[in-house]
Amino acid sequence: MIRVFFALLLSLPLISCGSSHKSITTTSTISKTNKKTRYVQQDTKPIISSPETKQKRELIYLSEIEVADENRLRYNIINNARQFEGTPYKYGGTTDSGMDCSGLVYTAFLQESVSIPRVSRSMAQEGERVAADNVTPGDLLFFVTGRKSKHINHVGLVVDVLPGQVLFIHSSTSQGVIVSSLNEGYWNNAFKEARKYM
């Protein structure tokens, strides 16, 4: 059940946040189920097709995945960020009218009363560094997107870890708040490091 939970869990830079690169939006196996935004696997089906069985199964499922406070915190932060999907990019923005990459991550954490640095480069100086193949939903990914810059200037929040693929939410200058894959050539080449805050 913990593995299923981790499968479900699925930024203001100094120079620029994101890039003009056209990213391919990748959708994960999670979907919104209400306004407060809970996520459940799309392929979760009741054993028997009666409405009562389906409701009972979903209630058991949600109560089982919300066990540890740390996991609940990660889950809530990811949900907070995903509420902004489709929000346009705005340098320095932190609202649904527009936000940048570090603004998205900063706001998602702040909604759970977790204070983190406001700038992506500063975010990369805190937390525990982890290898890209050891990230879990809720971890942060840092990138260097400027052609001439060697400094971190972009951040994304891991929303899902699938076999051979890491999905993250971020705000790109060209497409706003989207979910992308670390497998995409552009983001894979720009990737610098990952950090665990929780």
PDB file of C-alpha atoms in Angstrom:
ATOM      1  CA  MET A   1       0.000   0.000   0.000  1.00  0.00           C
ATOM      2  CA  ILE A   2       2.905   2.377   0.741  1.00  0.00           C
ATOM      3  CA  ARG A   3       4.250   1.794  -2.758  1.00  0.00           C
ATOM      4  CA  VAL A   4       0.854   2.658  -4.227  1.00  0.00           C
ATOM      5  CA  PHE A   5       0.776   5.781  -2.095  1.00  0.00           C
ATOM      6  CA  PHE A   6       4.175   6.906  -3.351  1.00  0.00           C
ATOM      7  CA  ALA A   7       3.074   6.193  -6.902  1.00  0.00           C
ATOM      8  CA  LEU A   8       0.124   8.556  -6.307  1.00  0.00           C
ATOM      9  CA  LEU A   9       2.087  11.389  -4.839  1.00  0.00           C
ATOM     10  CA  LEU A  10       2.791  12.985  -7.516  1.00  0.00           C
ATOM     11  CA  SER A  11       9.911  28.860  -7.896  1.00  0.00           C
ATOM     12  CA  LEU A  12      11.574  33.115  -8.377  1.00  0.00           C
ATOM     13  CA  PRO A  13      14.949  32.621 -10.036  1.00  0.00           C
ATOM     14  CA  LEU A  14      17.762  35.152 -10.171  1.00  0.00           C
ATOM     15  CA  ILE A  15      18.039  35.089 -13.955  1.00  0.00           C
ATOM     16  CA  SER A  16      14.896  33.550 -15.395  1.00  0.00           C
ATOM     17  CA  CYS A  17      12.429  30.912 -14.396  1.00  0.00           C
ATOM     18  CA  GLY A  18      11.967  28.274 -17.026  1.00  0.00           C
ATOM     19  CA  SER A  19      12.730  28.788 -20.648  1.00  0.00           C
ATOM     20  CA  SER A  20      11.092  29.461 -23.961  1.00  0.00           C
ATOM     21  CA  HIS A  21      11.515  25.762 -24.795  1.00  0.00           C
ATOM     22  CA  LYS A  22       8.240  24.114 -25.800  1.00  0.00           C
ATOM     23  CA  SER A  23       7.769  21.276 -23.353  1.00  0.00           C
ATOM     24  CA  ILE A  24       5.613  18.242 -24.012  1.00  0.00           C
ATOM     25  CA  THR A  25       3.019  18.005 -21.279  1.00  0.00           C
ATOM     26  CA  THR A  26       2.948  14.540 -19.776  1.00  0.00           C
ATOM     27  CA  THR A  27      -0.031  13.367 -17.800  1.00  0.00           C
ATOM     28  CA  SER A  28       0.382  10.963 -14.920  1.00  0.00           C
ATOM     29  CA  THR A  29      -1.956   8.277 -13.668  1.00  0.00           C
ATOM     30  CA  ILE A  30      -3.698  10.594 -11.251  1.00  0.00           C
ATOM     31  CA  SER A  31      -6.798  12.701 -11.629  1.00  0.00           C
ATOM     32  CA  LYS A  32      -8.709  15.289  -9.611  1.00  0.00           C
ATOM     33  CA  THR A  33     -11.753  14.034  -7.758  1.00  0.00           C
ATOM     34  CA  ASN A  34     -13.073  17.146  -5.991  1.00  0.00           C
ATOM     35  CA  LYS A  35     -12.463  20.871  -5.534  1.00  0.00           C
ATOM     36  CA  LYS A  36     -10.143  20.336  -2.543  1.00  0.00           C
ATOM     37  CA  THR A  37      -8.220  18.095  -4.939  1.00  0.00           C
ATOM     38  CA  ARG A  38      -7.680  14.521  -3.851  1.00  0.00           C
ATOM     39  CA  TYR A  39      -5.991  12.184  -6.289  1.00  0.00           C
ATOM     40  CA  VAL A  40      -6.811   8.538  -6.903  1.00  0.00           C
ATOM     41  CA  GLN A  41      -5.583   6.137  -9.577  1.00  0.00           C
ATOM     42  CA  GLN A  42      -7.713   6.244 -12.686  1.00  0.00           C
ATOM     43  CA  ASP A  43      -7.566   2.455 -12.986  1.00  0.00           C
ATOM     44  CA  THR A  44      -8.996   1.901  -9.481  1.00  0.00           C
ATOM     45  CA  LYS A  45     -12.235  -0.033 -10.076  1.00  0.00           C
ATOM     46  CA  PRO A  46     -14.592  -1.722  -7.654  1.00  0.00           C
ATOM     47  CA  ILE A  47     -14.670  -5.507  -7.597  1.00  0.00           C
ATOM     48  CA  ILE A  48     -18.454  -5.362  -7.886  1.00  0.00           C
ATOM     49  CA  SER A  49     -20.032  -2.581  -9.904  1.00  0.00           C
ATOM     50  CA  SER A  50     -22.592  -1.476  -7.310  1.00  0.00           C
ATOM     51  CA  PRO A  51     -22.362   2.185  -6.156  1.00  0.00           C
ATOM     52  CA  GLU A  52     -22.155   1.144  -2.488  1.00  0.00           C
ATOM     53  CA  THR A  53     -19.164  -1.135  -3.120  1.00  0.00           C
ATOM     54  CA  LYS A  54     -17.364   1.534  -5.112  1.00  0.00           C
ATOM     55  CA  GLN A  55     -17.898   4.173  -2.411  1.00  0.00           C
ATOM     56  CA  LYS A  56     -16.807   1.797   0.347  1.00  0.00           C
ATOM     57  CA  ARG A  57     -13.647   0.810  -1.523  1.00  0.00           C
ATOM     58  CA  GLU A  58     -12.652   4.441  -2.189  1.00  0.00           C
ATOM     59  CA  LEU A  59     -13.162   5.375   1.476  1.00  0.00           C
ATOM     60  CA  ILE A  60     -10.958   2.485   2.615  1.00  0.00           C
ATOM     61  CA  TYR A  61      -8.367   3.349  -0.024  1.00  0.00           C
ATOM     62  CA  LEU A  62      -8.107   7.018   0.960  1.00  0.00           C
ATOM     63  CA  SER A  63      -7.923   6.231   4.671  1.00  0.00           C
ATOM     64  CA  GLU A  64      -5.129   3.704   4.080  1.00  0.00           C
ATOM     65  CA  ILE A  65      -2.925   6.096   2.129  1.00  0.00           C
ATOM     66  CA  GLU A  66      -3.266   8.933   4.614  1.00  0.00           C
ATOM     67  CA  VAL A  67      -1.328   7.311   7.452  1.00  0.00           C
ATOM     68  CA  ALA A  68       1.905   9.112   8.257  1.00  0.00           C
ATOM     69  CA  ASP A  69       1.958  12.880   8.835  1.00  0.00           C
ATOM     70  CA  GLU A  70       5.009  13.191   6.575  1.00  0.00           C
ATOM     71  CA  ASN A  71       3.200  11.417   3.748  1.00  0.00           C
ATOM     72  CA  ARG A  72       0.069  13.490   4.269  1.00  0.00           C
ATOM     73  CA  LEU A  73       2.173  16.664   4.115  1.00  0.00           C
ATOM     74  CA  ARG A  74       3.777  15.590   0.824  1.00  0.00           C
ATOM     75  CA  TYR A  75       0.350  14.642  -0.555  1.00  0.00           C
ATOM     76  CA  ASN A  76      -1.132  18.018   0.405  1.00  0.00           C
ATOM     77  CA  ILE A  77       1.781  20.018  -1.037  1.00  0.00           C
ATOM     78  CA  ILE A  78       1.484  18.177  -4.351  1.00  0.00           C
ATOM     79  CA  ASN A  79      -2.276  18.793  -4.398  1.00  0.00           C
ATOM     80  CA  ASN A  80      -1.679  22.490  -3.677  1.00  0.00           C
ATOM     81  CA  ALA A  81       0.673  22.775  -6.649  1.00  0.00           C
ATOM     82  CA  ARG A  82      -1.615  20.841  -9.000  1.00  0.00           C
ATOM     83  CA  GLN A  83      -4.458  23.274  -8.285  1.00  0.00           C
ATOM     84  CA  PHE A  84      -2.447  25.812 -10.306  1.00  0.00           C
ATOM     85  CA  GLU A  85      -2.126  23.684 -13.470  1.00  0.00           C
ATOM     86  CA  GLY A  86      -2.823  25.867 -16.483  1.00  0.00           C
ATOM     87  CA  THR A  87      -1.910  29.098 -14.647  1.00  0.00           C
ATOM     88  CA  PRO A  88       0.087  31.375 -16.968  1.00  0.00           C
ATOM     89  CA  TYR A  89       3.723  32.194 -16.301  1.00  0.00           C
ATOM     90  CA  LYS A  90       4.374  35.507 -14.573  1.00  0.00           C
ATOM     91  CA  TYR A  91       7.806  36.542 -13.331  1.00  0.00           C
ATOM     92  CA  GLY A  92       7.576  36.951  -9.547  1.00  0.00           C
ATOM     93  CA  GLY A  93       3.967  35.720  -9.465  1.00  0.00           C
ATOM     94  CA  THR A  94       2.472  33.622  -6.667  1.00  0.00           C
ATOM     95  CA  THR A  95      -1.259  33.598  -7.502  1.00  0.00           C
ATOM     96  CA  ASP A  96      -3.607  31.919  -9.969  1.00  0.00           C
ATOM     97  CA  SER A  97      -3.360  34.990 -12.195  1.00  0.00           C
ATOM     98  CA  GLY A  98       0.276  34.089 -12.862  1.00  0.00           C
ATOM     99  CA  MET A  99       3.297  32.533 -11.214  1.00  0.00           C
ATOM    100  CA  ASP A 100       6.895  31.622 -11.859  1.00  0.00           C
ATOM    101  CA  CYS A 101       8.595  28.342 -11.009  1.00  0.00           C
ATOM    102  CA  SER A 102       9.793  29.193  -7.499  1.00  0.00           C
ATOM    103  CA  GLY A 103       6.528  31.028  -6.799  1.00  0.00           C
ATOM    104  CA  LEU A 104       4.607  27.817  -7.519  1.00  0.00           C
ATOM    105  CA  VAL A 105       6.752  25.694  -5.187  1.00  0.00           C
ATOM    106  CA  TYR A 106       6.917  28.397  -2.509  1.00  0.00           C
ATOM    107  CA  THR A 107       3.120  28.820  -2.526  1.00  0.00           C
ATOM    108  CA  ALA A 108       2.432  25.058  -2.467  1.00  0.00           C
ATOM    109  CA  PHE A 109       4.593  24.682   0.655  1.00  0.00           C
ATOM    110  CA  LEU A 110       3.317  27.867   2.296  1.00  0.00           C
ATOM    111  CA  GLN A 111      -0.310  26.672   2.030  1.00  0.00           C
ATOM    112  CA  GLU A 112       0.725  23.898   4.452  1.00  0.00           C
ATOM    113  CA  SER A 113       2.491  26.424   6.754  1.00  0.00           C
ATOM    114  CA  VAL A 114       5.928  25.220   5.618  1.00  0.00           C
ATOM    115  CA  SER A 115       8.288  28.117   5.018  1.00  0.00           C
ATOM    116  CA  ILE A 116      10.978  27.639   2.372  1.00  0.00           C
ATOM    117  CA  PRO A 117      13.188  30.154   0.509  1.00  0.00           C
ATOM    118  CA  ARG A 118      11.454  32.158  -2.220  1.00  0.00           C
ATOM    119  CA  VAL A 119      14.178  31.884  -4.885  1.00  0.00           C
ATOM    120  CA  SER A 120      15.103  28.642  -6.669  1.00  0.00           C
ATOM    121  CA  ARG A 121      18.855  29.125  -6.154  1.00  0.00           C
ATOM    122  CA  SER A 122      18.290  29.558  -2.408  1.00  0.00           C
ATOM    123  CA  MET A 123      15.937  26.544  -2.305  1.00  0.00           C
ATOM    124  CA  ALA A 124      18.792  24.457  -3.730  1.00  0.00           C
ATOM    125  CA  GLN A 125      20.961  25.304  -0.722  1.00  0.00           C
ATOM    126  CA  GLU A 126      18.599  23.686   1.778  1.00  0.00           C
ATOM    127  CA  GLY A 127      17.223  20.202   2.297  1.00  0.00           C
ATOM    128  CA  GLU A 128      19.048  16.927   1.698  1.00  0.00           C
ATOM    129  CA  ARG A 129      20.539  16.220  -1.705  1.00  0.00           C
ATOM    130  CA  VAL A 130      19.337  12.946  -3.261  1.00  0.00           C
ATOM    131  CA  ALA A 131      20.128  11.079  -6.487  1.00  0.00           C
ATOM    132  CA  ALA A 132      17.607  11.524  -9.303  1.00  0.00           C
ATOM    133  CA  ASP A 133      16.795   7.806  -9.253  1.00  0.00           C
ATOM    134  CA  ASN A 134      15.971   8.001  -5.513  1.00  0.00           C
ATOM    135  CA  VAL A 135      13.472  10.874  -5.590  1.00  0.00           C
ATOM    136  CA  THR A 136       9.984  10.490  -4.164  1.00  0.00           C
ATOM    137  CA  PRO A 137       6.868  12.603  -4.728  1.00  0.00           C
ATOM    138  CA  GLY A 138       7.250  15.915  -2.906  1.00  0.00           C
ATOM    139  CA  ASP A 139      10.992  16.258  -3.585  1.00  0.00           C
ATOM    140  CA  LEU A 140      12.336  19.223  -5.539  1.00  0.00           C
ATOM    141  CA  LEU A 141      14.209  19.103  -8.853  1.00  0.00           C
ATOM    142  CA  PHE A 142      16.590  21.918  -9.796  1.00  0.00           C
ATOM    143  CA  PHE A 143      17.699  22.972 -13.262  1.00  0.00           C
ATOM    144  CA  VAL A 144      20.111  25.304 -15.047  1.00  0.00           C
ATOM    145  CA  THR A 145      18.219  26.574 -18.094  1.00  0.00           C
ATOM    146  CA  GLY A 146      20.272  29.587 -19.174  1.00  0.00           C
ATOM    147  CA  ARG A 147      22.718  28.934 -22.000  1.00  0.00           C
ATOM    148  CA  LYS A 148      25.421  31.084 -20.441  1.00  0.00           C
ATOM    149  CA  SER A 149      24.511  30.619 -16.803  1.00  0.00           C
ATOM    150  CA  LYS A 150      25.964  27.930 -14.555  1.00  0.00           C
ATOM    151  CA  HIS A 151      23.632  28.756 -11.668  1.00  0.00           C
ATOM    152  CA  ILE A 152      20.369  27.064 -10.748  1.00  0.00           C
ATOM    153  CA  ASN A 153      17.462  29.133 -12.055  1.00  0.00           C
ATOM    154  CA  HIS A 154      14.511  26.719 -12.271  1.00  0.00           C
ATOM    155  CA  VAL A 155      12.722  24.389  -9.854  1.00  0.00           C
ATOM    156  CA  GLY A 156      10.021  21.756 -10.113  1.00  0.00           C
ATOM    157  CA  LEU A 157       8.100  19.621  -7.617  1.00  0.00           C
ATOM    158  CA  VAL A 158       8.028  15.827  -8.121  1.00  0.00           C
ATOM    159  CA  VAL A 159       4.394  14.707  -8.408  1.00  0.00           C
ATOM    160  CA  ASP A 160       4.818  11.079  -9.442  1.00  0.00           C
ATOM    161  CA  VAL A 161       7.530   8.459  -9.842  1.00  0.00           C
ATOM    162  CA  LEU A 162       6.771   5.765 -12.408  1.00  0.00           C
ATOM    163  CA  PRO A 163       9.049   2.955 -13.621  1.00  0.00           C
ATOM    164  CA  GLY A 164      11.852   4.759 -15.468  1.00  0.00           C
ATOM    165  CA  GLN A 165      10.137   8.150 -15.326  1.00  0.00           C
ATOM    166  CA  VAL A 166       9.887  11.097 -12.927  1.00  0.00           C
ATOM    167  CA  LEU A 167       7.024  13.565 -13.417  1.00  0.00           C
ATOM    168  CA  PHE A 168       7.256  17.064 -11.990  1.00  0.00           C
ATOM    169  CA  ILE A 169       5.093  20.179 -11.901  1.00  0.00           C
ATOM    170  CA  HIS A 170       6.647  23.549 -12.678  1.00  0.00           C
ATOM    171  CA  SER A 171       5.944  26.868 -14.334  1.00  0.00           C
ATOM    172  CA  SER A 172       7.599  27.263 -17.722  1.00  0.00           C
ATOM    173  CA  THR A 173       7.887  30.633 -19.421  1.00  0.00           C
ATOM    174  CA  SER A 174       6.217  29.334 -22.580  1.00  0.00           C
ATOM    175  CA  GLN A 175       3.399  27.165 -21.186  1.00  0.00           C
ATOM    176  CA  GLY A 176       2.833  28.235 -17.594  1.00  0.00           C
ATOM    177  CA  VAL A 177       2.163  25.620 -14.915  1.00  0.00           C
ATOM    178  CA  ILE A 178       2.424  22.149 -16.443  1.00  0.00           C
ATOM    179  CA  VAL A 179       3.504  18.624 -15.577  1.00  0.00           C
ATOM    180  CA  SER A 180       6.609  17.470 -17.460  1.00  0.00           C
ATOM    181  CA  SER A 181       8.792  14.367 -17.506  1.00  0.00           C
ATOM    182  CA  LEU A 182      12.439  14.357 -16.508  1.00  0.00           C
ATOM    183  CA  ASN A 183      12.881  12.026 -19.519  1.00  0.00           C
ATOM    184  CA  GLU A 184      12.193  14.903 -21.926  1.00  0.00           C
ATOM    185  CA  GLY A 185      15.484  15.769 -23.589  1.00  0.00           C
ATOM    186  CA  TYR A 186      15.449  19.443 -22.666  1.00  0.00           C
ATOM    187  CA  TRP A 187      14.716  18.906 -18.965  1.00  0.00           C
ATOM    188  CA  ASN A 188      17.032  15.919 -18.696  1.00  0.00           C
ATOM    189  CA  ASN A 189      19.915  17.979 -20.099  1.00  0.00           C
ATOM    190  CA  ALA A 190      19.110  20.985 -17.881  1.00  0.00           C
ATOM    191  CA  PHE A 191      18.735  18.888 -14.700  1.00  0.00           C
ATOM    192  CA  LYS A 192      21.267  19.786 -12.009  1.00  0.00           C
ATOM    193  CA  GLU A 193      20.198  18.133  -8.730  1.00  0.00           C
ATOM    194  CA  ALA A 194      17.339  16.918  -6.554  1.00  0.00           C
ATOM    195  CA  ARG A 195      16.651  17.737  -2.912  1.00  0.00           C
ATOM    196  CA  LYS A 196      14.420  16.283  -0.233  1.00  0.00           C
ATOM    197  CA  TYR A 197      12.765  18.825   2.069  1.00  0.00           C
ATOM    198  CA  MET A 198      10.591  16.371   4.034  1.00  0.00           C
TER     199      MET A 198
END
